[in-house]
XYZ file of N, CA, C and O in Angstrom:
868
model
N -126.389 82.279 172.268
C -126.690 83.773 171.995
C -128.005 83.866 171.268
O -128.818 84.805 171.528
N -128.281 82.893 170.379
C -129.617 82.895 169.719
C -130.758 82.646 170.634
O -131.809 83.371 170.623
N -130.559 81.824 171.639
C -131.474 81.592 172.607
C -131.738 82.696 173.459
O -132.881 83.081 173.737
N -130.737 83.538 173.757
C -130.938 84.721 174.583
C -131.731 85.821 173.887
O -132.676 86.352 174.442
N -131.414 85.919 172.567
C -132.218 86.852 171.760
C -133.640 86.418 171.622
O -134.608 87.368 171.708
N -133.885 85.176 171.549
C -135.337 84.675 171.504
C -136.126 84.948 172.785
O -137.242 85.306 172.729
N -135.447 84.805 173.856
C -136.056 85.072 175.164
C -136.358 86.481 175.298
O -137.372 86.809 175.809
N -135.396 87.406 174.868
C -135.746 88.872 175.030
C -136.868 89.245 174.092
O -137.598 90.144 174.386
N -136.898 88.703 172.886
C -137.998 88.877 171.994
C -139.345 88.449 172.587
O -140.392 89.157 172.461
N -139.323 87.293 173.283
C -140.502 86.781 173.941
C -140.931 87.797 175.035
O -142.110 88.108 175.273
N -139.976 88.288 175.831
C -140.255 89.252 176.981
C -140.781 90.608 176.353
O -141.739 91.123 176.966
N -140.229 91.046 175.190
C -140.859 92.191 174.596
C -142.249 91.966 174.054
O -143.123 92.812 174.204
N -142.576 90.782 173.564
C -143.848 90.509 173.055
C -144.823 90.352 174.220
O -145.927 90.912 174.077
N -144.376 89.894 175.306
C -145.294 89.836 176.541
C -145.605 91.169 177.005
O -146.698 91.529 177.401
N -144.637 92.124 176.826
C -144.813 93.510 177.307
C -145.843 94.164 176.377
O -146.727 94.964 176.790
N -145.774 93.891 175.058
C -146.704 94.488 174.103
C -148.080 93.967 174.269
O -149.028 94.660 174.119
N -148.181 92.556 174.521
C -149.486 91.999 174.756
C -150.192 92.700 175.965
O -151.369 92.979 176.065
N -149.394 92.835 176.998
C -149.826 93.505 178.282
C -150.385 94.930 177.940
O -151.492 95.367 178.394
N -149.633 95.715 177.097
C -150.041 97.109 176.752
C -151.386 97.080 176.055
O -152.322 97.663 176.345
N -151.451 96.228 174.929
C -152.670 96.225 174.095
C -153.825 95.580 174.805
O -155.042 96.104 174.636
N -153.497 94.581 175.682
C -154.668 93.998 176.450
C -155.273 95.070 177.502
O -156.495 95.211 177.544
N -154.386 95.957 178.090
C -154.827 96.924 178.999
C -155.694 98.024 178.252
O -156.590 98.602 178.857
N -155.237 98.411 177.027
C -155.999 99.409 176.303
C -157.398 98.808 176.011
O -158.360 99.603 176.249
N -157.415 97.619 175.535
C -158.736 97.023 175.227
C -159.640 96.892 176.504
O -160.799 97.226 176.488
N -159.025 96.398 177.537
C -159.685 96.297 178.864
C -160.193 97.655 179.397
O -161.254 97.766 179.812
N -159.293 98.605 179.265
C -159.692 99.977 179.594
C -160.904 100.537 178.939
O -161.892 101.050 179.532
N -160.888 100.464 177.570
C -162.044 101.059 176.758
C -163.217 100.312 177.194
O -164.336 100.855 177.442
N -163.244 98.902 177.090
C -164.409 98.166 177.386
C -164.985 98.458 178.921
O -166.254 98.594 179.030
N -164.089 98.444 179.909
C -164.495 98.677 181.165
C -165.072 100.056 181.453
O -166.066 100.238 182.090
N -164.456 101.042 180.969
C -164.897 102.477 181.121
C -166.289 102.659 180.406
O -167.262 103.212 180.964
N -166.390 102.093 179.241
C -167.691 102.244 178.424
C -168.837 101.479 179.219
O -169.910 102.035 179.421
N -168.532 100.196 179.570
C -169.693 99.504 180.270
C -169.790 99.921 181.711
O -171.054 100.010 182.200
N -168.860 100.417 182.270
C -169.013 100.964 183.702
C -169.882 102.211 183.683
O -170.664 102.437 184.563
N -169.621 103.037 182.649
C -170.397 104.271 182.557
C -171.889 103.953 182.193
O -172.827 104.630 182.827
N -172.007 103.050 181.323
C -173.352 102.710 180.857
C -174.277 102.039 182.017
O -175.407 102.307 182.150
N -173.553 101.215 182.767
C -174.289 100.489 183.921
C -174.148 101.178 185.210
O -174.699 100.628 186.222
N -173.511 102.433 185.275
C -173.348 103.147 186.486
C -172.628 102.394 187.570
O -173.004 102.405 188.741
N -171.602 101.653 187.100
C -170.843 100.777 188.083
C -169.478 101.501 188.287
O -168.647 101.392 187.440
N -169.365 102.085 189.397
C -168.166 102.830 189.659
C -166.923 101.894 189.806
O -165.782 102.268 189.462
N -167.153 100.676 190.313
C -165.921 99.798 190.529
C -165.362 99.431 189.076
O -164.175 99.346 188.837
N -166.347 99.031 188.150
C -165.915 98.659 186.837
C -165.218 99.892 186.059
O -164.305 99.709 185.449
N -165.908 101.043 186.274
C -165.439 102.252 185.659
C -163.921 102.532 186.097
O -163.053 102.810 185.338
N -163.722 102.458 187.537
C -162.462 102.756 188.051
C -161.422 101.705 187.618
O -160.213 102.044 187.483
N -161.803 100.383 187.471
C -161.107 99.373 186.984
C -160.528 99.690 185.677
O -159.418 99.503 185.313
N -161.407 100.263 184.758
C -160.962 100.645 183.391
C -159.948 101.752 183.472
O -159.074 101.697 182.691
N -160.144 102.741 184.254
C -159.183 103.848 184.340
C -157.848 103.349 184.816
O -156.765 103.760 184.317
N -157.828 102.394 185.769
C -156.561 101.779 186.231
C -155.815 101.074 185.057
O -154.665 101.153 184.930
N -156.643 100.459 184.201
C -156.114 99.794 183.066
C -155.262 100.794 182.156
O -154.289 100.398 181.625
N -155.811 101.944 181.959
C -155.260 103.052 181.150
C -153.875 103.400 181.680
O -152.887 103.707 181.018
N -153.848 103.529 183.053
C -152.558 103.915 183.689
C -151.527 102.875 183.559
O -150.332 103.115 183.325
N -152.053 101.563 183.643
C -151.149 100.472 183.388
C -150.455 100.435 182.024
O -149.372 99.930 181.908
N -151.143 101.074 181.047
C -150.564 101.209 179.728
C -149.321 101.917 179.849
O -148.252 101.663 179.151
N -149.309 103.068 180.512
C -148.131 103.967 180.671
C -146.928 103.197 181.240
O -145.789 103.254 180.770
N -147.277 102.490 182.266
C -146.280 101.636 182.984
C -145.776 100.504 182.038
O -144.595 100.346 181.929
N -146.617 99.860 181.224
C -146.219 98.896 180.326
C -145.360 99.400 179.192
O -144.445 98.644 178.804
N -145.494 100.621 178.725
C -144.722 101.195 177.735
C -143.179 101.330 178.221
O -142.317 100.991 177.620
N -143.153 101.697 179.480
C -141.742 101.816 180.112
C -141.054 100.508 180.179
O -139.912 100.304 180.024
N -141.912 99.476 180.591
C -141.304 98.091 180.722
C -140.887 97.597 179.356
O -139.812 96.990 179.196
N -141.783 97.796 178.339
C -141.433 97.367 177.028
C -140.025 97.998 176.576
O -139.195 97.395 175.934
N -139.925 99.287 176.807
C -138.758 99.952 176.464
C -137.524 99.381 177.160
O -136.474 99.242 176.629
N -137.779 99.103 178.520
C -136.596 98.478 179.259
C -136.199 97.170 178.767
O -135.021 96.842 178.584
N -137.187 96.333 178.427
C -136.951 94.977 177.815
C -136.072 95.152 176.601
O -135.155 94.375 176.360
N -136.579 95.998 175.712
C -135.783 96.199 174.405
C -134.266 96.663 174.672
O -133.397 96.140 174.032
N -134.116 97.461 175.653
C -132.723 97.930 175.941
C -131.889 96.686 176.371
O -130.739 96.547 175.967
N -132.463 95.990 177.357
C -131.785 94.806 177.898
C -131.416 93.881 176.792
O -130.373 93.208 176.799
N -132.376 93.631 175.847
C -132.165 92.741 174.715
C -130.965 93.154 173.815
O -130.351 92.331 173.139
N -130.677 94.528 173.867
C -129.551 94.993 172.989
C -128.283 95.092 173.838
O -127.322 95.742 173.331
N -128.339 94.460 174.962
C -127.077 94.360 175.852
C -126.863 95.613 176.698
O -125.790 95.733 177.269
N -127.748 96.490 176.878
C -127.627 97.713 177.675
C -127.695 97.276 179.201
O -128.197 96.160 179.525
N -127.258 98.226 179.986
C -127.309 97.931 181.441
C -128.791 97.963 182.062
O -129.674 98.571 181.293
N -128.964 97.489 183.148
C -130.286 97.369 183.728
C -130.682 98.683 184.577
O -131.746 98.783 184.978
N -129.744 99.641 184.511
C -130.089 100.932 185.211
C -131.146 101.648 184.346
O -131.153 101.593 183.105
N -132.126 102.185 185.047
C -133.273 102.914 184.384
C -132.703 104.122 183.691
O -132.031 104.958 184.145
N -133.182 104.241 182.434
C -132.760 105.499 181.584
C -133.799 106.577 181.895
O -134.851 106.327 182.649
N -133.555 107.771 181.464
C -134.576 108.894 181.678
C -135.884 108.633 181.318
O -136.837 109.097 181.886
N -136.097 107.960 180.039
C -137.417 107.647 179.572
C -138.215 106.745 180.536
O -139.390 107.058 180.858
N -137.569 105.743 181.131
C -138.248 104.892 182.067
C -138.519 105.598 183.347
O -139.635 105.359 183.885
N -137.591 106.409 183.886
C -137.909 107.164 185.094
C -138.970 108.027 184.865
O -139.841 108.264 185.777
N -139.141 108.747 183.689
C -140.213 109.709 183.415
C -141.546 108.868 183.362
O -142.478 109.368 183.907
N -141.560 107.758 182.678
C -142.751 106.940 182.557
C -143.183 106.523 184.044
O -144.444 106.591 184.262
N -142.290 106.109 184.833
C -142.605 105.791 186.201
C -143.202 106.912 186.910
O -144.132 106.770 187.805
N -142.590 108.048 186.784
C -143.139 109.275 187.616
C -144.423 109.600 187.082
O -145.399 109.876 187.905
N -144.757 109.533 185.790
C -146.195 109.840 185.194
C -147.123 108.776 185.729
O -148.254 109.194 186.167
N -146.656 107.547 185.686
C -147.454 106.460 186.199
C -147.872 106.731 187.671
O -149.021 106.479 188.048
N -146.887 106.986 188.475
C -147.138 107.152 189.953
C -148.064 108.313 190.169
O -148.993 108.119 190.963
N -147.870 109.454 189.470
C -148.803 110.570 189.691
C -150.281 110.226 189.217
O -151.254 110.558 189.852
N -150.323 109.500 188.102
C -151.623 109.085 187.621
C -152.392 108.155 188.626
O -153.614 108.281 188.722
N -151.592 107.203 189.076
C -152.229 106.314 190.085
C -152.706 107.117 191.292
O -153.825 106.828 191.838
N -151.929 107.987 191.874
C -152.405 108.793 192.998
C -153.706 109.597 192.639
O -154.565 109.730 193.429
N -153.748 110.259 191.480
C -154.941 110.924 191.093
C -156.189 110.012 190.976
O -157.251 110.315 191.515
N -155.860 108.890 190.456
C -156.983 107.944 190.313
C -157.453 107.419 191.579
O -158.705 107.339 191.918
N -156.535 107.175 192.537
C -156.948 106.725 193.877
C -157.728 107.756 194.582
O -158.710 107.411 195.218
N -157.302 108.997 194.502
C -158.010 110.102 195.146
C -159.467 110.214 194.545
O -160.421 110.404 195.236
N -159.559 110.165 193.198
C -160.841 110.275 192.615
C -161.768 109.122 192.995
O -162.986 109.389 193.223
N -161.266 107.831 193.020
C -162.089 106.734 193.369
C -162.472 106.781 194.789
O -163.620 106.388 195.140
N -161.616 107.257 195.667
C -161.957 107.363 197.047
C -163.139 108.321 197.283
O -164.073 108.014 197.919
N -163.029 109.480 196.488
C -164.067 110.457 196.721
C -165.411 109.912 196.180
O -166.505 110.118 196.885
N -165.377 109.347 195.138
C -166.506 108.820 194.369
C -167.121 107.703 195.163
O -168.371 107.664 195.250
N -166.309 106.873 195.834
C -166.796 105.737 196.612
C -167.580 106.311 197.849
O -168.555 105.780 198.246
N -167.003 107.344 198.479
C -167.603 107.912 199.714
C -168.984 108.529 199.304
O -169.958 108.266 199.995
N -168.919 109.303 198.310
C -170.166 109.997 197.876
C -171.240 109.053 197.472
O -172.488 109.157 197.864
N -170.834 107.918 196.646
C -171.811 106.876 196.302
C -172.421 106.110 197.547
O -173.541 105.786 197.521
N -171.513 105.926 198.482
C -171.968 105.263 199.709
C -173.029 106.051 200.365
O -174.075 105.395 200.843
N -172.754 107.287 200.642
C -173.776 108.051 201.386
C -174.983 108.378 200.652
O -176.050 108.677 201.134
N -174.883 108.457 199.243
C -176.052 108.731 198.402
C -176.734 107.348 198.154
O -177.759 107.338 197.457
N -176.189 106.190 198.612
C -176.872 104.841 198.394
C -177.154 104.674 196.963
O -178.108 104.104 196.473
N -175.976 104.848 196.242
C -176.115 104.640 194.773
C -176.128 103.084 194.494
O -175.452 102.339 195.082
N -176.803 102.753 193.500
C -177.019 101.394 192.957
C -176.695 101.310 191.503
O -177.295 101.947 190.761
N -175.846 100.429 191.183
C -175.508 100.149 189.770
C -176.782 99.603 188.981
O -177.640 98.995 189.673
N -176.900 99.935 187.721
C -177.946 99.211 186.938
C -177.786 97.650 186.989
O -178.735 97.044 187.180
N -176.614 97.315 186.756
C -176.268 95.894 186.744
C -174.698 95.735 186.995
O -174.029 96.722 186.608
N -174.327 94.715 187.511
C -172.756 94.475 187.621
C -172.346 93.164 186.893
O -171.332 92.637 187.038
N -173.293 92.713 185.969
C -172.922 91.481 185.245
C -171.674 91.591 184.379
O -170.872 90.760 184.327
N -171.668 92.727 183.762
C -170.335 92.953 182.948
C -169.108 92.978 183.795
O -168.027 92.724 183.333
N -169.323 93.571 184.950
C -168.142 93.535 185.897
C -167.611 92.102 186.201
O -166.423 91.850 186.216
N -168.585 91.208 186.293
C -168.171 89.856 186.569
C -167.465 89.301 185.341
O -166.413 88.644 185.495
N -167.948 89.556 184.168
C -167.363 88.943 182.981
C -165.971 89.546 182.765
O -165.077 88.854 182.506
N -165.847 90.865 182.808
C -164.531 91.578 182.688
C -163.529 90.991 183.740
O -162.438 90.721 183.303
N -164.014 90.771 184.862
C -163.017 90.403 185.866
C -162.547 89.022 185.704
O -161.407 88.620 185.925
N -163.523 88.057 185.323
C -163.101 86.736 185.021
C -162.132 86.670 183.867
O -161.173 85.886 183.884
N -162.363 87.334 182.781
C -161.455 87.392 181.619
C -160.137 87.878 182.087
O -159.058 87.415 181.779
N -160.113 88.967 182.859
C -158.840 89.532 183.334
C -158.086 88.629 184.198
O -156.836 88.542 184.086
N -158.807 87.870 185.141
C -158.090 86.927 185.987
C -157.263 85.934 185.190
O -156.164 85.559 185.350
N -158.009 85.363 184.117
C -157.328 84.344 183.334
C -156.155 84.963 182.560
O -155.052 84.404 182.541
N -156.345 86.124 182.005
C -155.281 86.737 181.205
C -154.054 87.094 182.088
O -152.954 86.933 181.693
N -154.324 87.664 183.281
C -153.209 87.951 184.206
C -152.452 86.763 184.695
O -151.259 86.754 184.910
N -153.176 85.711 184.946
C -152.581 84.494 185.358
C -151.589 83.969 184.271
O -150.485 83.590 184.519
N -152.038 84.092 183.016
C -151.238 83.626 181.931
C -149.973 84.502 181.762
O -148.870 83.956 181.526
N -150.217 85.885 181.824
C -149.059 86.730 181.622
C -148.029 86.542 182.830
O -146.862 86.532 182.593
N -148.457 86.346 184.026
C -147.651 86.092 185.122
C -146.834 84.836 184.993
O -145.579 84.760 185.111
N -147.486 83.773 184.512
C -146.803 82.480 184.320
C -145.662 82.698 183.234
O -144.517 82.268 183.480
N -145.947 83.284 182.048
C -144.961 83.419 180.956
C -143.875 84.318 181.356
O -142.698 84.280 180.979
N -144.213 85.450 182.036
C -143.194 86.453 182.481
C -142.241 85.816 183.535
O -140.956 86.059 183.473
N -142.809 84.979 184.380
C -141.919 84.388 185.287
C -141.004 83.302 184.687
O -139.807 83.157 184.952
N -141.488 82.637 183.715
C -140.825 81.672 182.966
C -139.653 82.318 182.204
O -138.486 81.817 182.226
N -139.939 83.443 181.436
C -138.840 84.049 180.682
C -137.921 84.821 181.686
O -136.643 84.682 181.442
N -138.432 85.411 182.701
C -137.454 86.143 183.703
C -136.616 85.180 184.330
O -135.296 85.460 184.578
N -137.035 83.920 184.681
C -136.154 82.982 185.267
C -135.129 82.496 184.357
O -133.986 82.312 184.742
N -135.500 82.233 183.074
C -134.586 81.707 182.040
C -133.456 82.728 181.806
O -132.366 82.354 181.541
N -133.832 84.036 181.865
C -132.809 85.176 181.604
C -132.198 85.517 182.923
O -131.178 86.284 182.922
N -132.571 85.056 184.089
C -132.136 85.441 185.353
C -132.217 86.948 185.564
O -131.181 87.475 185.951
N -133.296 87.483 185.087
C -133.448 88.970 185.090
C -134.395 89.441 186.237
O -135.553 89.152 186.224
N -133.791 90.081 187.304
C -134.596 90.604 188.368
C -135.665 91.551 187.907
O -136.784 91.618 188.431
N -135.391 92.386 186.815
C -136.286 93.349 186.313
C -137.562 92.760 185.697
O -138.709 93.024 186.057
N -137.377 91.707 184.989
C -138.456 91.002 184.352
C -139.282 90.188 185.289
O -140.510 90.196 185.280
N -138.653 89.567 186.358
C -139.285 88.859 187.367
C -140.029 89.814 188.281
O -141.180 89.523 188.764
N -139.580 91.101 188.528
C -140.242 92.072 189.333
C -141.521 92.480 188.590
O -142.519 92.789 189.104
N -141.383 92.610 187.229
C -142.550 93.001 186.414
C -143.640 91.936 186.523
O -144.830 92.170 186.650
N -143.215 90.664 186.519
C -144.126 89.522 186.611
C -144.787 89.606 187.985
O -145.990 89.394 188.121
N -144.008 89.813 189.044
C -144.584 89.943 190.358
C -145.546 90.962 190.559
O -146.694 90.804 191.128
N -145.223 92.173 190.051
C -146.157 93.268 190.130
C -147.394 93.264 189.250
O -148.371 93.929 189.420
N -147.340 92.254 188.304
C -148.577 92.021 187.547
C -149.630 91.318 188.388
O -150.842 91.418 188.093
N -149.183 90.825 189.461
C -150.110 90.238 190.420
C -151.043 91.312 191.014
O -152.155 90.966 191.444
N -150.617 92.567 191.070
C -151.458 93.612 191.556
C -152.735 93.653 190.585
O -153.808 93.975 191.023
N -152.427 93.516 189.323
C -153.556 93.597 188.386
C -154.492 92.480 188.569
O -155.705 92.619 188.494
N -153.881 91.294 188.904
C -154.769 90.159 189.283
C -155.575 90.440 190.592
O -156.800 90.038 190.643
N -155.013 91.063 191.552
C -155.666 91.403 192.788
C -156.814 92.424 192.453
O -157.904 92.279 193.002
N -156.628 93.442 191.577
C -157.606 94.387 191.110
C -158.773 93.589 190.545
O -159.882 93.923 190.845
N -158.551 92.586 189.738
C -159.590 91.848 188.984
C -160.390 91.121 190.108
O -161.645 90.912 189.988
N -159.667 90.520 191.044
C -160.449 89.805 192.158
C -161.322 90.717 192.972
O -162.454 90.408 193.305
N -160.814 91.909 193.218
C -161.691 92.982 193.974
C -162.907 93.264 193.067
O -164.060 93.287 193.623
N -162.781 93.484 191.773
C -163.887 93.699 190.894
C -164.788 92.650 190.916
O -165.963 92.747 190.929
N -164.295 91.360 190.806
C -165.243 90.155 190.811
C -165.941 90.044 192.142
O -167.162 89.833 192.020
N -165.293 90.248 193.259
C -166.033 90.148 194.522
C -167.218 91.239 194.614
O -168.295 90.960 195.093
N -166.861 92.459 194.254
C -167.777 93.493 194.297
C -168.995 93.264 193.365
O -170.128 93.431 193.796
N -168.629 92.891 192.167
C -169.676 92.703 191.090
C -170.529 91.555 191.447
O -171.819 91.594 191.344
N -169.941 90.401 191.765
C -170.781 89.207 192.193
C -171.510 89.472 193.406
O -172.669 88.943 193.519
N -170.947 90.104 194.382
C -171.646 90.495 195.580
C -172.908 91.165 195.335
O -174.015 90.923 195.909
N -172.861 92.255 194.537
C -174.035 93.023 194.166
C -175.108 92.228 193.385
O -176.339 92.292 193.710
N -174.639 91.413 192.428
C -175.484 90.499 191.693
C -176.188 89.565 192.492
O -177.480 89.376 192.312
N -175.612 89.001 193.517
C -176.273 87.980 194.376
C -177.081 88.669 195.465
O -178.046 88.017 195.858
N -176.748 89.788 196.009
C -177.410 90.370 197.094
C -178.142 91.622 196.817
O -179.141 91.925 197.585
N -177.867 92.405 195.783
C -178.565 93.656 195.515
C -178.195 94.718 196.408
O -178.662 95.864 196.486
N -177.129 94.527 197.289
C -176.596 95.558 198.163
C -175.814 96.624 197.407
O -174.618 96.285 197.031
N -176.288 97.880 197.403
C -175.642 98.792 196.447
C -174.299 99.238 196.989
O -173.342 99.553 196.160
N -174.019 99.203 198.347
C -172.766 99.813 198.743
C -171.557 98.808 198.409
O -170.374 99.257 198.597
N -171.854 97.682 198.074
C -170.808 96.735 197.596
C -169.972 97.291 196.469
O -168.835 97.075 196.275
N -170.688 98.000 195.550
C -170.080 98.611 194.436
C -169.091 99.730 194.934
O -167.955 99.833 194.399
N -169.537 100.506 195.940
C -168.610 101.463 196.537
C -167.439 100.875 197.290
O -166.342 101.351 197.203
N -167.686 99.800 197.939
C -166.549 99.123 198.590
C -165.530 98.599 197.545
O -164.302 98.668 197.711
N -166.052 98.110 196.350
C -165.125 97.603 195.288
C -164.367 98.743 194.780
O -163.041 98.664 194.490
N -164.983 100.010 194.568
C -164.234 101.092 194.184
C -163.198 101.502 195.151
O -162.118 101.905 194.817
N -163.477 101.484 196.391
C -162.573 101.714 197.549
C -161.351 100.806 197.411
O -160.179 101.133 197.638
N -161.595 99.488 197.264
C -160.568 98.481 197.153
C -159.620 98.827 195.981
O -158.401 98.732 196.133
N -160.196 99.227 194.878
C -159.380 99.531 193.627
C -158.571 100.797 193.903
O -157.374 100.934 193.458
N -159.149 101.721 194.650
C -158.364 103.003 195.118
C -157.231 102.640 195.893
O -156.071 103.139 195.757
N -157.336 101.774 196.912
C -156.275 101.361 197.761
C -155.101 100.673 196.931
O -153.930 100.999 197.058
N -155.424 99.850 196.054
C -154.412 99.211 195.217
C -153.795 100.090 194.278
O -152.610 100.090 193.996
N -154.573 101.048 193.760
C -153.977 102.080 192.818
C -153.012 102.983 193.658
O -151.967 103.343 193.090
N -153.379 103.296 194.846
C -152.447 104.126 195.642
C -151.153 103.350 195.845
O -149.981 103.967 195.766
N -151.289 102.023 196.135
C -150.039 101.310 196.382
C -149.200 101.140 195.054
O -148.020 101.283 195.161
N -149.854 101.022 193.903
C -149.130 100.985 192.679
C -148.428 102.362 192.383
O -147.333 102.392 191.884
N -149.138 103.453 192.740
C -148.418 104.684 192.551
C -147.188 104.925 193.445
O -146.197 105.381 193.003
N -147.297 104.439 194.715
C -146.190 104.542 195.581
C -145.012 103.793 195.079
O -143.911 104.208 195.100
N -145.292 102.539 194.586
C -144.266 101.671 194.138
C -143.584 102.291 192.785
O -142.419 102.079 192.638
N -144.435 102.902 191.964
C -143.921 103.489 190.736
C -142.835 104.596 191.126
O -141.847 104.808 190.569
N -143.227 105.442 192.095
C -142.281 106.543 192.503
C -141.049 105.992 193.116
O -139.949 106.443 192.950
N -141.155 104.927 193.856
C -139.958 104.256 194.455
C -139.126 103.777 193.381
O -137.827 103.896 193.390
N -139.618 103.207 192.358
C -138.810 102.604 191.240
C -138.073 103.863 190.485
O -137.031 103.671 190.069
N -138.911 104.908 190.239
C -138.364 106.066 189.704
C -137.154 106.635 190.409
O -136.234 107.197 189.806
N -137.195 106.520 191.766
C -136.123 106.993 192.522
C -134.950 106.013 192.656
O -134.022 106.266 193.384
N -135.170 104.805 192.039
C -134.084 103.798 192.081
C -134.112 102.939 193.391
O -133.121 102.308 193.631
N -135.279 102.949 194.018
C -135.372 102.064 195.291
C -135.938 100.811 194.917
O -136.548 100.590 193.860
N -135.653 99.804 195.829
C -136.180 98.501 195.518
C -137.720 98.417 195.435
O -138.369 99.146 196.205
N -138.253 97.646 194.667
C -139.734 97.477 194.522
C -140.231 96.869 195.790
O -139.753 95.940 196.426
N -141.311 97.507 196.343
C -141.806 97.075 197.591
C -143.225 96.261 197.459
O -143.997 96.176 198.278
N -143.393 95.796 196.200
C -144.555 95.114 195.777
C -144.942 93.965 196.808
O -144.017 93.170 197.153
N -146.033 94.032 197.430
C -146.482 93.075 198.422
C -147.099 91.942 197.683
O -147.707 90.940 198.184
N -147.133 92.036 196.301
C -147.838 91.032 195.466
C -147.014 89.883 195.232
O -147.304 88.894 194.561
N -145.699 89.787 195.836
C -144.910 88.690 195.622
C -143.901 88.649 196.736
O -143.620 89.696 197.367
N -143.521 87.422 197.091
C -142.592 87.341 198.155
C -141.178 87.873 197.892
O -140.418 88.284 198.761
N -140.815 87.923 196.537
C -139.542 88.365 196.054
C -139.712 89.266 194.920
O -139.846 88.780 193.787
N -139.654 90.518 195.162
C -139.981 91.487 194.112
C -138.920 92.626 193.909
O -139.228 93.757 193.750
N -137.721 92.308 194.220
C -136.586 93.197 194.177
C -136.362 93.570 192.735
O -136.185 92.699 191.918
N -136.208 94.903 192.457
C -135.847 95.318 191.137
C -134.497 95.905 191.048
O -133.915 96.299 192.163
N -133.969 96.064 189.931
C -132.773 96.829 189.788
C -133.100 98.209 189.862
O -134.151 98.649 189.613
N -132.043 99.043 190.136
C -132.233 100.554 190.339
C -132.133 101.163 188.985
O -131.613 100.536 188.003
C-alpha cells in the first residue's frame, strides 16, 4: 500500500514537472521567437502554453487515482480536454495562416539559433519525462498514465520539427524552412486537438505517437 502511494505521488510530481516546464518553455520560446521573428519557435511556445491546460487535467486525474477513485474522467477533466482541443485547433489555424503568408512574403528570421537551443533542451526533457512516466505507469499498470507518457511523444516530435527547421535555416539561410517548421507544428497541434476532443468524449486515444496508446474513458 505504501509502495502504491509512493508511485502515485511520483506520477503527480511528474505531472507537475510537465506543467511548470511547459510554462517556462512557453515564455522563453514566445519571447525569443518574437524577438528573432522566428514563427516556428513562436508557435512552439504557444503550443507549450496549451500543453499546460492538458497537464493540469492530467495532474488532477493522477491525484484522483491516487485517492482510489475510478479512472472515469470527471467533469473537470472533460472540460480541460475540451478547452485544450479548442485551443489546439485555434493554434493550428493561426500557424497555418502565418506559415502561408510568411512563405509567400519570403519572410526570413533574424536568427534561429535559439530555436536550436530550445529544441535540444526540450528533446532531452521530453525523453526523460517519457521514460519515468512509462516506468511509473507500468508499475501501477495504469493505462491512463501510460497513455499520457505515449502522448508526451507528440511534444518530442514538436521539438524535432523545431530543431530541423531551425538548424536547416542556420545551415542554409533558406527562409521558407521556418515557414515549413511552423506548418509542421500546426499539423501536430491539429492532431493533438483532435485527440483531446476524442478523450473528452470518452473515446480511445488515437495517438500515433505510440504503438499502444489506449486510454480509459
